[in-house]
Short mmCIF file of C-alpha atoms in Angstrom, two decimals:
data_model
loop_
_atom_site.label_atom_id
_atom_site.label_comp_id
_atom_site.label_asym_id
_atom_site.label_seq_id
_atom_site.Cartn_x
_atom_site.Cartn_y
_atom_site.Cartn_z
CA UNK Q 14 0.00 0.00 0.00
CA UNK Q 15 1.98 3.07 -1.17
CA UNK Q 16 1.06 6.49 -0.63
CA UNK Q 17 -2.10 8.32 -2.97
CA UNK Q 18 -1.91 11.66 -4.00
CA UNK Q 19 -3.99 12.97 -1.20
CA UNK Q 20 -1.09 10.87 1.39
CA UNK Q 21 1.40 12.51 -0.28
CA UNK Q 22 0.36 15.66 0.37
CA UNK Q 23 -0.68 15.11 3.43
CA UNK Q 24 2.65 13.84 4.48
CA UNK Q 25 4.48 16.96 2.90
CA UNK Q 26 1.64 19.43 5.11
CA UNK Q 27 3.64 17.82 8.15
CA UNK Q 28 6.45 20.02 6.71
CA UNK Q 29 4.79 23.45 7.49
CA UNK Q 30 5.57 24.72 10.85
CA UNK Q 31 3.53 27.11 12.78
CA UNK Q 32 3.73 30.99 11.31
CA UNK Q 33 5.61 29.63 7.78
CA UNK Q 34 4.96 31.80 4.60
CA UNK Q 35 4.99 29.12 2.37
CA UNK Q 36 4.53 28.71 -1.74
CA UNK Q 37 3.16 25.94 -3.44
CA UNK Q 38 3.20 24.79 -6.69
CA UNK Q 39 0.90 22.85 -9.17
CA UNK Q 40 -0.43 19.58 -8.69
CA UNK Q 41 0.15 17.45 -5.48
CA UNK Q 42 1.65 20.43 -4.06
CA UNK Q 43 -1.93 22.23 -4.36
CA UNK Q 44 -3.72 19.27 -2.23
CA UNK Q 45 -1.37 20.70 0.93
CA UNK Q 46 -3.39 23.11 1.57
CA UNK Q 47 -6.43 21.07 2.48
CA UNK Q 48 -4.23 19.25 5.27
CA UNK Q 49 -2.32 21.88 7.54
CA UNK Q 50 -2.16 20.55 10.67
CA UNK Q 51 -4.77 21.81 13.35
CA UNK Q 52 -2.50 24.56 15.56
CA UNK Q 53 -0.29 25.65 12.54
CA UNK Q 54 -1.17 28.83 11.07
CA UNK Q 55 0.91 29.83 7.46
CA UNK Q 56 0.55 32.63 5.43
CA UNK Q 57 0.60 30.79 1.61
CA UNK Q 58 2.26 33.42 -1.25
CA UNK Q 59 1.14 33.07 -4.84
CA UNK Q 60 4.01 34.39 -6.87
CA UNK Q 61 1.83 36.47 -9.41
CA UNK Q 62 1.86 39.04 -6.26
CA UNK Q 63 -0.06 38.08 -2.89
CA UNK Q 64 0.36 37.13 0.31
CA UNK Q 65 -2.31 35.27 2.21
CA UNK Q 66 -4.01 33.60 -0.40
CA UNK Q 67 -7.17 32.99 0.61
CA UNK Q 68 -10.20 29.60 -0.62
CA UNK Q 69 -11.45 29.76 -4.05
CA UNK Q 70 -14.86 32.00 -4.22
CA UNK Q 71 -18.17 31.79 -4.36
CA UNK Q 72 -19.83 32.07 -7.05
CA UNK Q 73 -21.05 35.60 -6.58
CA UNK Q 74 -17.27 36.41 -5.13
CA UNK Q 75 -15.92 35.94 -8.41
CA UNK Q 76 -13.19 38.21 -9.31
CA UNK Q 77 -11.33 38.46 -13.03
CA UNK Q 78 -8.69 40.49 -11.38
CA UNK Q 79 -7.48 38.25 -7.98
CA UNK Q 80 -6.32 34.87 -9.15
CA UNK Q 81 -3.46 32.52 -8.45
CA UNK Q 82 -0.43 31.41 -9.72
CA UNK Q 83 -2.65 28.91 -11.58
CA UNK Q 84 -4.73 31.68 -12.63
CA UNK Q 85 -7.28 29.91 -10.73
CA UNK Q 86 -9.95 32.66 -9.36
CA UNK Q 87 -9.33 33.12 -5.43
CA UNK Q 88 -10.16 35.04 -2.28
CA UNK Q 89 -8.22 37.43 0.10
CA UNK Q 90 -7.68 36.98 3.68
CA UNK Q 91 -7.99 39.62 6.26
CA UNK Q 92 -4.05 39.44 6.30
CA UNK Q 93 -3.77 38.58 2.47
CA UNK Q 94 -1.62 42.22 1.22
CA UNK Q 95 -0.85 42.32 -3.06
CA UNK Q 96 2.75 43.98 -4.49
CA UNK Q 97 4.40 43.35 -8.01
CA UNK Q 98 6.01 40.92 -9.54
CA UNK Q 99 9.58 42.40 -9.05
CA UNK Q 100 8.32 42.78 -4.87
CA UNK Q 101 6.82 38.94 -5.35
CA UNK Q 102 10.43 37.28 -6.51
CA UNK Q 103 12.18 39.70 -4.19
CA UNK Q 104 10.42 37.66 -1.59
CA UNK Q 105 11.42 34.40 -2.90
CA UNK Q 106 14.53 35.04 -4.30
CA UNK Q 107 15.72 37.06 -0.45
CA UNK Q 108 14.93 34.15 0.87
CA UNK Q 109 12.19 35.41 2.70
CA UNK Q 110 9.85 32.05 1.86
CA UNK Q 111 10.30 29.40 4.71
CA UNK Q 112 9.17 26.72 2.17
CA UNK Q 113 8.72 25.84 -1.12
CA UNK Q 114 7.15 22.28 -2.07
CA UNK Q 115 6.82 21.47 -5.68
CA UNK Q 116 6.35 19.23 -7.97
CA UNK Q 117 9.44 17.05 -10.17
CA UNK Q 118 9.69 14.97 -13.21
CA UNK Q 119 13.69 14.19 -11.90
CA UNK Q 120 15.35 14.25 -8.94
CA UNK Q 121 18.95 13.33 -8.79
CA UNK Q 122 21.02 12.47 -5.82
CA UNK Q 123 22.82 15.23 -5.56
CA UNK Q 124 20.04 17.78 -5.02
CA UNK Q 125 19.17 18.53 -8.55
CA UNK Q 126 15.61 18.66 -9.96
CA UNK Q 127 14.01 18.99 -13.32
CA UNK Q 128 10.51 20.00 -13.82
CA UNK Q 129 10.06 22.33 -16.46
CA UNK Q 130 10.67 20.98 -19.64
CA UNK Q 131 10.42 17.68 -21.67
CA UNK Q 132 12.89 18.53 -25.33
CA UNK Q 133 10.84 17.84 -28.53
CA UNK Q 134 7.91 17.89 -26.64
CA UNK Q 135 6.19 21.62 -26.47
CA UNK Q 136 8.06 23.67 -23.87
CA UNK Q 137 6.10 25.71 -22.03
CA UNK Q 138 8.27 27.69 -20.05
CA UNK Q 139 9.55 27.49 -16.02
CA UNK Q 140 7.72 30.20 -15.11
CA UNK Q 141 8.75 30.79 -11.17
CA UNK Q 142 10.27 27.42 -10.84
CA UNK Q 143 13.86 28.25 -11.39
CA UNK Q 144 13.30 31.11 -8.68
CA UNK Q 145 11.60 28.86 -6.22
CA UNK Q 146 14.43 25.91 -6.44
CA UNK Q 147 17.55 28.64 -6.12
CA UNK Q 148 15.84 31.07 -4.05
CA UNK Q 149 13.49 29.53 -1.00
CA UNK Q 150 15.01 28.42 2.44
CA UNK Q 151 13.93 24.89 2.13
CA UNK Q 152 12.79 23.24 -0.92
CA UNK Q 153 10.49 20.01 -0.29
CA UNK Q 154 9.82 17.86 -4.08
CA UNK Q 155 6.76 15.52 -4.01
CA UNK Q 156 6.74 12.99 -7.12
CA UNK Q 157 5.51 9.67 -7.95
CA UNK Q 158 8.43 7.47 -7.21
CA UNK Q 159 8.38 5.93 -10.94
CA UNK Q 160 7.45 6.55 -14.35
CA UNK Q 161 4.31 5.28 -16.22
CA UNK Q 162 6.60 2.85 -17.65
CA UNK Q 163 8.08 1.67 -13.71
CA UNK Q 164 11.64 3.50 -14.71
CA UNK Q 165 13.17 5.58 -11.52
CA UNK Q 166 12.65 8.91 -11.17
CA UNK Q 167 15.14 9.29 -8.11
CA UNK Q 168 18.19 8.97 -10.50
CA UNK Q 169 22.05 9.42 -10.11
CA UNK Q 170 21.94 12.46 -12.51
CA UNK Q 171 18.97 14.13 -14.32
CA UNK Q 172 18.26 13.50 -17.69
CA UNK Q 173 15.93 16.11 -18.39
CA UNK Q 174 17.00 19.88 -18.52
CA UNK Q 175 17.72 21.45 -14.92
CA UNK Q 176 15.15 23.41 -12.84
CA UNK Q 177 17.80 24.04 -10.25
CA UNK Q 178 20.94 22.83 -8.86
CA UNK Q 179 21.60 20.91 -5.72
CA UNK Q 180 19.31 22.58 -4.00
CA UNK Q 181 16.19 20.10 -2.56
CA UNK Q 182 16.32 19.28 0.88
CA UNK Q 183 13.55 16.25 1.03
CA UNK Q 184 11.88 14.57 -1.46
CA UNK Q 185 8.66 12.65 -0.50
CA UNK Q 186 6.97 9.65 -3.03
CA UNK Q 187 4.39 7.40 -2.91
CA UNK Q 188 6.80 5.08 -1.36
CA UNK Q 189 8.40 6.76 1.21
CA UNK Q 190 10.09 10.04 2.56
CA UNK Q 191 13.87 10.61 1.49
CA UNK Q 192 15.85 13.71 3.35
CA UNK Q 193 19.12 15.57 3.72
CA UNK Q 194 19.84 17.72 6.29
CA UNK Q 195 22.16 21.39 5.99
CA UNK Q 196 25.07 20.24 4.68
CA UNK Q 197 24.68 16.36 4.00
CA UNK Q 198 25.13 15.59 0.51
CA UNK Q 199 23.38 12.94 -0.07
CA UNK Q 200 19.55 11.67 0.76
CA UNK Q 201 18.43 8.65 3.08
CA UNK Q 202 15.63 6.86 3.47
CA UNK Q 203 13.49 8.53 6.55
CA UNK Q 204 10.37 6.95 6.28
CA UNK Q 205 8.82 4.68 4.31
CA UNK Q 206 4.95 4.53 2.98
CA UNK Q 207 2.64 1.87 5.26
CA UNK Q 208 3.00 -1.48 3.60
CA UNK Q 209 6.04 -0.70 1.54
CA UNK Q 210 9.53 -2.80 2.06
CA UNK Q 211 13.14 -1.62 1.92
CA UNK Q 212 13.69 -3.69 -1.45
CA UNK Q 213 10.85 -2.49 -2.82
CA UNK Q 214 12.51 1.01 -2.48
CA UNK Q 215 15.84 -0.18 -3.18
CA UNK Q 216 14.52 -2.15 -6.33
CA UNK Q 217 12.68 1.13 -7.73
CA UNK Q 218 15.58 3.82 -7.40
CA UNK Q 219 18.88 4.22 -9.53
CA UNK Q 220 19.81 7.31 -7.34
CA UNK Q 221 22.86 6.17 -4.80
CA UNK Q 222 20.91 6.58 -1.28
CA UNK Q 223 21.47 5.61 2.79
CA UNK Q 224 19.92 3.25 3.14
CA UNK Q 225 18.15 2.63 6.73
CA UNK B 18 -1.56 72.67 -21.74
CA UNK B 19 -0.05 69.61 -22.53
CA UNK B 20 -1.95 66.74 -21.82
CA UNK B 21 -1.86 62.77 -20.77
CA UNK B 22 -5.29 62.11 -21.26
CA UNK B 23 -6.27 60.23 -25.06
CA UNK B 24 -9.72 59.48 -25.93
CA UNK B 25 -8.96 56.02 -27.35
CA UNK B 26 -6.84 53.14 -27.62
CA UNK B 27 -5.40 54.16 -31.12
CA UNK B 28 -5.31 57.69 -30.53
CA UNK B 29 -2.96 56.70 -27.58
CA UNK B 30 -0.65 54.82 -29.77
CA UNK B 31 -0.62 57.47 -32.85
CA UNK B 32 3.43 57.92 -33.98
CA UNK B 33 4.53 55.59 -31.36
CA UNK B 34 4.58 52.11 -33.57
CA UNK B 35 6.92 50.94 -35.80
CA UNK B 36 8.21 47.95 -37.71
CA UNK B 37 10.91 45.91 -35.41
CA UNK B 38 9.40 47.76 -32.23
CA UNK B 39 10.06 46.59 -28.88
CA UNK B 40 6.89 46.56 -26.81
CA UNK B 41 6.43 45.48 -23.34
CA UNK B 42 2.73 44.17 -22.07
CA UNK B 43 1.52 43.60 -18.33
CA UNK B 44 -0.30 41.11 -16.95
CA UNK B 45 -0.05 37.36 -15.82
CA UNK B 46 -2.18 35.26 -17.77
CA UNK B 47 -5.18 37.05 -18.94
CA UNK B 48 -4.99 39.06 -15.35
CA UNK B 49 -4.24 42.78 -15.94
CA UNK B 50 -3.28 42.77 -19.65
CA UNK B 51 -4.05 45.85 -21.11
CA UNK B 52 -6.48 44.46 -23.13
CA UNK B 53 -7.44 47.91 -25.48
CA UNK B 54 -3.85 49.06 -26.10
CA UNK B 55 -3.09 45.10 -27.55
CA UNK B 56 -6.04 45.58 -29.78
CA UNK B 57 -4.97 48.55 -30.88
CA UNK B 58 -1.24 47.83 -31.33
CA UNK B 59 -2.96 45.07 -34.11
CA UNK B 60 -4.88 47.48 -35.73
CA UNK B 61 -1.82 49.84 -36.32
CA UNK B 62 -0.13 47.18 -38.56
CA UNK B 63 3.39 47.32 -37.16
CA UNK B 64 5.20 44.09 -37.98
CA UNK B 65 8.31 42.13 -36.78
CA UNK B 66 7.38 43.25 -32.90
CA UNK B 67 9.74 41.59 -29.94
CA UNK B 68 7.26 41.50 -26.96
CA UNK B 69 8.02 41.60 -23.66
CA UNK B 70 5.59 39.61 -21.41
CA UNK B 71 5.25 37.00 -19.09
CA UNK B 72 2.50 34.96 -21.05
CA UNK B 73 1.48 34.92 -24.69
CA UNK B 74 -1.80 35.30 -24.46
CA UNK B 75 -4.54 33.03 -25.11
CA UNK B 76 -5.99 32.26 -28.54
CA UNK B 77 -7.89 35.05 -30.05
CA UNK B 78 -7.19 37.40 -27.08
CA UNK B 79 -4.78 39.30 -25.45
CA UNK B 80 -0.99 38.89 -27.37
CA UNK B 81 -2.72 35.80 -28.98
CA UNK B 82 -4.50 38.70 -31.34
CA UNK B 83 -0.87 39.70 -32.34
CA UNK B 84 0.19 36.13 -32.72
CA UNK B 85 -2.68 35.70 -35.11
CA UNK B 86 -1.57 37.85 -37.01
CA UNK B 87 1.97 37.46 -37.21
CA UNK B 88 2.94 40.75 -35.81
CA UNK B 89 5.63 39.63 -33.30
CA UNK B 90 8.54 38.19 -34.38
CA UNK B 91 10.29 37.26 -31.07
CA UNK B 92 8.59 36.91 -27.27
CA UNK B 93 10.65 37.08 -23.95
CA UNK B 94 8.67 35.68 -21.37
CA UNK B 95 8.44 33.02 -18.57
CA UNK B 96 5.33 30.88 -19.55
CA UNK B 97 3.50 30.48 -22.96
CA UNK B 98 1.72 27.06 -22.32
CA UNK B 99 -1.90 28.27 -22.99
CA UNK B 100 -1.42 29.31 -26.53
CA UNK B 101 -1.65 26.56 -29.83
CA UNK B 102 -1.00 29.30 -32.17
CA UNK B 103 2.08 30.09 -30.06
CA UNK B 104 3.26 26.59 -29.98
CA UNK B 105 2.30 25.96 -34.16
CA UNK B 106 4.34 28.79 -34.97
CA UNK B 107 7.30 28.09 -32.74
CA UNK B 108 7.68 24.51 -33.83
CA UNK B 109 7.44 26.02 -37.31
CA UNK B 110 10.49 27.83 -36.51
CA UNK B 111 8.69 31.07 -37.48
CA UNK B 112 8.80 32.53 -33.85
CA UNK B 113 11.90 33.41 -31.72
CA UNK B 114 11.43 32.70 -27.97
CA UNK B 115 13.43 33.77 -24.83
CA UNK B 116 12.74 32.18 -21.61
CA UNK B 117 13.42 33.87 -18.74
CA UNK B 118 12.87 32.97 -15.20
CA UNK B 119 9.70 34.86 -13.85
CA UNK B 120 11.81 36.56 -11.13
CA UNK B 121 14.38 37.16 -13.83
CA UNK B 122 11.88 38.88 -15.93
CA UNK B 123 10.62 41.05 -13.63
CA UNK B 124 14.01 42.10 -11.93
CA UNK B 125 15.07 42.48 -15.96
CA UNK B 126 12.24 44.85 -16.33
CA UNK B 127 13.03 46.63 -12.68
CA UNK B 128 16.56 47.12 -13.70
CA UNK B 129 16.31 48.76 -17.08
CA UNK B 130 14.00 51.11 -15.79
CA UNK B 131 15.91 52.13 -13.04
CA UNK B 132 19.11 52.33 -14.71
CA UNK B 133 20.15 49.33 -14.00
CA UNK B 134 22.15 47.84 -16.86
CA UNK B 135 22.67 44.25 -15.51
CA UNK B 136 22.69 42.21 -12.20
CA UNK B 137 23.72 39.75 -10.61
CA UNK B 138 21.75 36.18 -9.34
CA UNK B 139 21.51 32.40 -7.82
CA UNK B 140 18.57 31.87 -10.55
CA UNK B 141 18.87 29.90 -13.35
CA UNK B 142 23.02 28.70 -12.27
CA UNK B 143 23.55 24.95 -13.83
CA UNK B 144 20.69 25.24 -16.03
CA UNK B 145 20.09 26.61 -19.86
CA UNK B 146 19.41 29.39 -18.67
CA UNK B 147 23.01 30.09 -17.75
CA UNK B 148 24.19 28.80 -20.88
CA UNK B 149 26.62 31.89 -22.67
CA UNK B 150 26.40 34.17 -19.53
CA UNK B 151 28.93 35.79 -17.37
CA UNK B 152 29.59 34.43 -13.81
CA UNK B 153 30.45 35.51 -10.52
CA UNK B 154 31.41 33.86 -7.36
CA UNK B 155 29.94 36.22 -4.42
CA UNK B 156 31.11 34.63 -0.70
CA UNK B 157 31.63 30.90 -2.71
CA UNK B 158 28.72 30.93 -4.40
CA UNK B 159 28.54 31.19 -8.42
CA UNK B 160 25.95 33.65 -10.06
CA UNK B 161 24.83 34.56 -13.19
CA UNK B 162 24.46 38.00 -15.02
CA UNK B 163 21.23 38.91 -16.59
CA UNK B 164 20.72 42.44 -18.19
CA UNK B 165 18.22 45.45 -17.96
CA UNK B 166 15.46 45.47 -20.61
CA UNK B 167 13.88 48.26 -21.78
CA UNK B 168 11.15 49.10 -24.52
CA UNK B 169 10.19 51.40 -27.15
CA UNK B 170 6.85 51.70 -25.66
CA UNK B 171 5.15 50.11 -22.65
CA UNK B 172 1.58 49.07 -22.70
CA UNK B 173 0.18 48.60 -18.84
CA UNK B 174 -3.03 47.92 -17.73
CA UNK B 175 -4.36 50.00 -14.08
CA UNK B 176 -7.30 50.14 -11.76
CA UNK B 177 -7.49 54.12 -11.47
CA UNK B 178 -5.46 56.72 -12.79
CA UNK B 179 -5.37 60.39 -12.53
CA UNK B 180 -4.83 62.81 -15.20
CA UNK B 181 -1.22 63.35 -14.28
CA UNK B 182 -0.91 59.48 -14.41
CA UNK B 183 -0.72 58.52 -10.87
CA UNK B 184 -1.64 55.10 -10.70
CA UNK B 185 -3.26 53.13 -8.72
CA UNK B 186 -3.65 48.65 -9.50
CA UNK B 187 -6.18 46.65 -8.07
CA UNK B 188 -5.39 43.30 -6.19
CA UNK B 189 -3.41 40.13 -8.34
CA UNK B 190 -3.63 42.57 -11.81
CA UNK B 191 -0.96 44.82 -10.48
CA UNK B 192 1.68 42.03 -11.53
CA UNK B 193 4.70 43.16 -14.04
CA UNK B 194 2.50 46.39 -14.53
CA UNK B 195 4.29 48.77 -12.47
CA UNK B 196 7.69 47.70 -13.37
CA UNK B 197 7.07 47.93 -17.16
CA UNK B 198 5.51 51.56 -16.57
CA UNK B 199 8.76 52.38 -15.50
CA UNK B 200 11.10 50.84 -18.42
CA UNK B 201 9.04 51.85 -21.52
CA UNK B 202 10.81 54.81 -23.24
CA UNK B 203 6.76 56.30 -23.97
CA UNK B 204 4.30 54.34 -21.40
CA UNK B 205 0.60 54.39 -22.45
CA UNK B 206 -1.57 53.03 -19.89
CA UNK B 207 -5.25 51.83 -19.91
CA UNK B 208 -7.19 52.67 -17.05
CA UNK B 209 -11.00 51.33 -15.61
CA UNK B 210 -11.71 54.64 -14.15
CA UNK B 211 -9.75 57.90 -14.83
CA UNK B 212 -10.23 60.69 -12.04
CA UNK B 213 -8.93 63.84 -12.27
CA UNK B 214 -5.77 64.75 -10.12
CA UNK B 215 -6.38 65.75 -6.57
CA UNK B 216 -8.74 62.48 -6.14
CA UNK B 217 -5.76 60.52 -5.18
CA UNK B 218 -4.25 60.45 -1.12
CA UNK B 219 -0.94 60.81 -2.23
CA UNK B 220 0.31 57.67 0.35
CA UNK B 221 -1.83 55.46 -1.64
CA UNK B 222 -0.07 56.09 -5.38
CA UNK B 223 1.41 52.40 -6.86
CA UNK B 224 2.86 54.10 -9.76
CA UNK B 225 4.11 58.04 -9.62
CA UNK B 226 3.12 59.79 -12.86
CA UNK B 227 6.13 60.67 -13.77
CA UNK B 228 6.31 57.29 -15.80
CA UNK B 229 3.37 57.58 -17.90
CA UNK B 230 3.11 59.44 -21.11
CA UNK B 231 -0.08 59.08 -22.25
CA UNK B 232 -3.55 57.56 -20.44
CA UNK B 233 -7.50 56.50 -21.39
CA UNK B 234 -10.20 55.19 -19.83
CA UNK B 235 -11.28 51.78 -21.80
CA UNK B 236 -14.05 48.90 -20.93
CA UNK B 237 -12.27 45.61 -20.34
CA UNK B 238 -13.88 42.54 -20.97
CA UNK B 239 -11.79 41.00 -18.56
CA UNK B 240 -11.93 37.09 -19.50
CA UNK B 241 -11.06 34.56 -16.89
CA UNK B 242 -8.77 31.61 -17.63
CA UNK B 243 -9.56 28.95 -14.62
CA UNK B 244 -12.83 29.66 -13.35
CA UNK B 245 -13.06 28.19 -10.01
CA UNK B 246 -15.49 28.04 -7.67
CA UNK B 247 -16.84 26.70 -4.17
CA UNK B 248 -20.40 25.62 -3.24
CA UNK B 249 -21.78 27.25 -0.40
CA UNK B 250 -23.04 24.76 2.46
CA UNK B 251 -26.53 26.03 4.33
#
């Protein structure tokens, strides 16, 4: 019994301490925001300019000018405040942001991730990622441990173009939890999803880990 | 008197366009793009335009219009994934494209119009991005260089604006607008509601006047890319 998507996110909520600004990204990362634990309050930055993003409206709250980074339409907060997009990276790239959690198509061992661009497929662009990755004090990657076709995505070096480099600090799958603290180079295995085995880990990542 | 105040989009843009033009646009997705002054950079014909902004558009609105009609000839920007005319004519090699990252944009932007001709920063080291560009090791750790931009004209969308230009934006569609007020070498800005001066408390100005050229008032239709909603429980 792995982790779902919901678990995953879930799991990576447990990362938010109490009075955090934190940014999210698309995806999995979106779900954490339905599981911050009861007791922790965080202030959650979109990076097209506000702080304190607040639930998505009703339907008579609708607003074409407040969205998200997802340009998803959203609400403000009685703390939510709005600056530019200069003011917004200033934030992330200061390292102002406590924590980042995105999502990854690679992950190597040494850090690195890749999740903006797939060559000879349509590139869309990396938006804020690059910023995020170099920028934020503590950068936490949720993926699905393997491809559709059961290949690692945990690797010894990334195949696909760079996001950023050497610069995640935990990675958490749908098998398990893998982290590095300051200054450790390279990842081990911190906790592993309910149900799943060492070898099952072992057997399903090329990346050079500790192990246990 | 000299006046900021235009009646209309293309009066606002009279003997400011030009073949090869470099034009920057605000707005993040379809959220405070000045909608009017787009339509009316079409309509003036100018050709071979490098645009600055984050997005592309959509389809049929916003920079799509200018995509349709193969007006720009190169876009610098962060994120063009909601665009299939975009994509056609990139893959068709008939399109240049710069990525930058979206804090590298805007700081780009900030820079050139405040003088800045380049700066140093942690974004974008050991990727592409850093491909070609000069480095610098601050305290052990390597940056990268990125440059000021500028443009011939910048087209920015506000929430209010006085008839000296003092601007005011209004929640998310404040974005890359002020910053691309500041770099344009004219500014031309499209307003919802244009007051005259004096209507303003000076501590609440976004944007000072003295970077915008020209103003109008103009409907915006305002489209909405992800409409999302929650049901209310009674």
């Amino acid at each position: 019994m792995s982790w779902s998507r919901d678990d995953m996110a879930k799991r990576a909520a447990q990362e938010l301490k109490d009075g955090f600004y934190v940014n999210l990204g698309i995806g999995i990362p979106t779900l954490v925001a339905n599981h911050i634990p009861d007791g922790v309050d965080v202030t959650l930055q979109s990076e097209n300019g506000m702080l304190g993003m607040g639930p998505f409206p009703y339907a008579d709250e609708v607003d074409a000018d407040l969205i998200n980074a997802g340009k998803q339409t959203i609400t403000e907060l009685r703390r939510s405040s709005y600056f530019n997009s200069a003011d917004s990276f200033a934030m992330i790239r200061g390292g102002h942001i406590d924590i980042s959690i995105l999502g990854a198509m690679e992950i190597s061992q040494g850090g690195d991730i890749a999740n903006w661009m797939i060559p000879g497929k349509m590139v869309k662009g990396m938006g804020g990622a690059m910023d995020l990755v170099a920028g934020v004090k503590r950068c936490v990657a949720v993926m699905d441990h393997t491809n559709r076709a059961g290949a690692s995505k945990f690797l010894p070096e990334c195949t696909l173009p760079l996001t950023g480099r050497n610069c995640i600090d935990m990675v958490i799958t749908d098998l398990g939890v893998f982290s590095r603290g300051e200054g450790e180079t390279r990842f081990r295995v911190t906790e592993l999803a309910p149900g799943v085995e060492m070898d099952e880990v072992k057997a399903k990542t090329e990346a050079d880990l500790v192990w246990g | 008197m000299s006046s900021k105040v235009y009646k209309t989009a293309a009066e606002a843009l009279e003997g400011l366009t030009f073949d090869g033009m470099v034009v920057m646009a605000g707005g993040f997705g379809l959220c405070g793009i000045p909608e009017n002054l787009i339509a009316a950079l079409r309509d003036s014909g100018a050709q071979s335009i490098t645009a600055i902004s984050n997005n592309a558009g959509v389809d049929g609105f916003g920079l799509g219009l200018l995509l349709e009609t193969r007006q720009i000839k190169k876009m610098v920007s962060s994120y063009v994934g909601e665009n299939k005319e975009f994509e056609r004519q990139f893959l068709a090699g008939e399109l240049d494209l710069e990525f930058n990252p979206q804090g590298t944009l805007a700081e780009r932007i900030r820079a050139g119009g405040a003088g800045i001709p380049g700066f140093y920063t942690k974004t974008g080291v050991g990727t592409v991005i850093a491909d070609g560009k000069p480095t610098m090791d601050f305290d052990g750790e390597e940056y990268i260089m990125e440059t000021g931009l500028k443009a011939d004209v910048a087209l920015v969308k506000a929430w209010r604006g006085d008839t000296q230009g003092n601007l005011q934006f209004k929640k998310t569609a404040r974005n890359f607008n002020p910053m691309m007020a500041t770099a344009g070498k004219v500014t031309v800005v499209e307003v919802d509601e244009l007051v005259e001066v004096g209507s303003f408390d000076p501590n609440y100005i976004h944007t000072p006047g003295i970077y915008v050229q020209r103003i109008i008032e103009a409907k915006c239709e305002k489209r909405i890319e992800q409409l999302t909603v929650r049901e209310r429980v009674s």
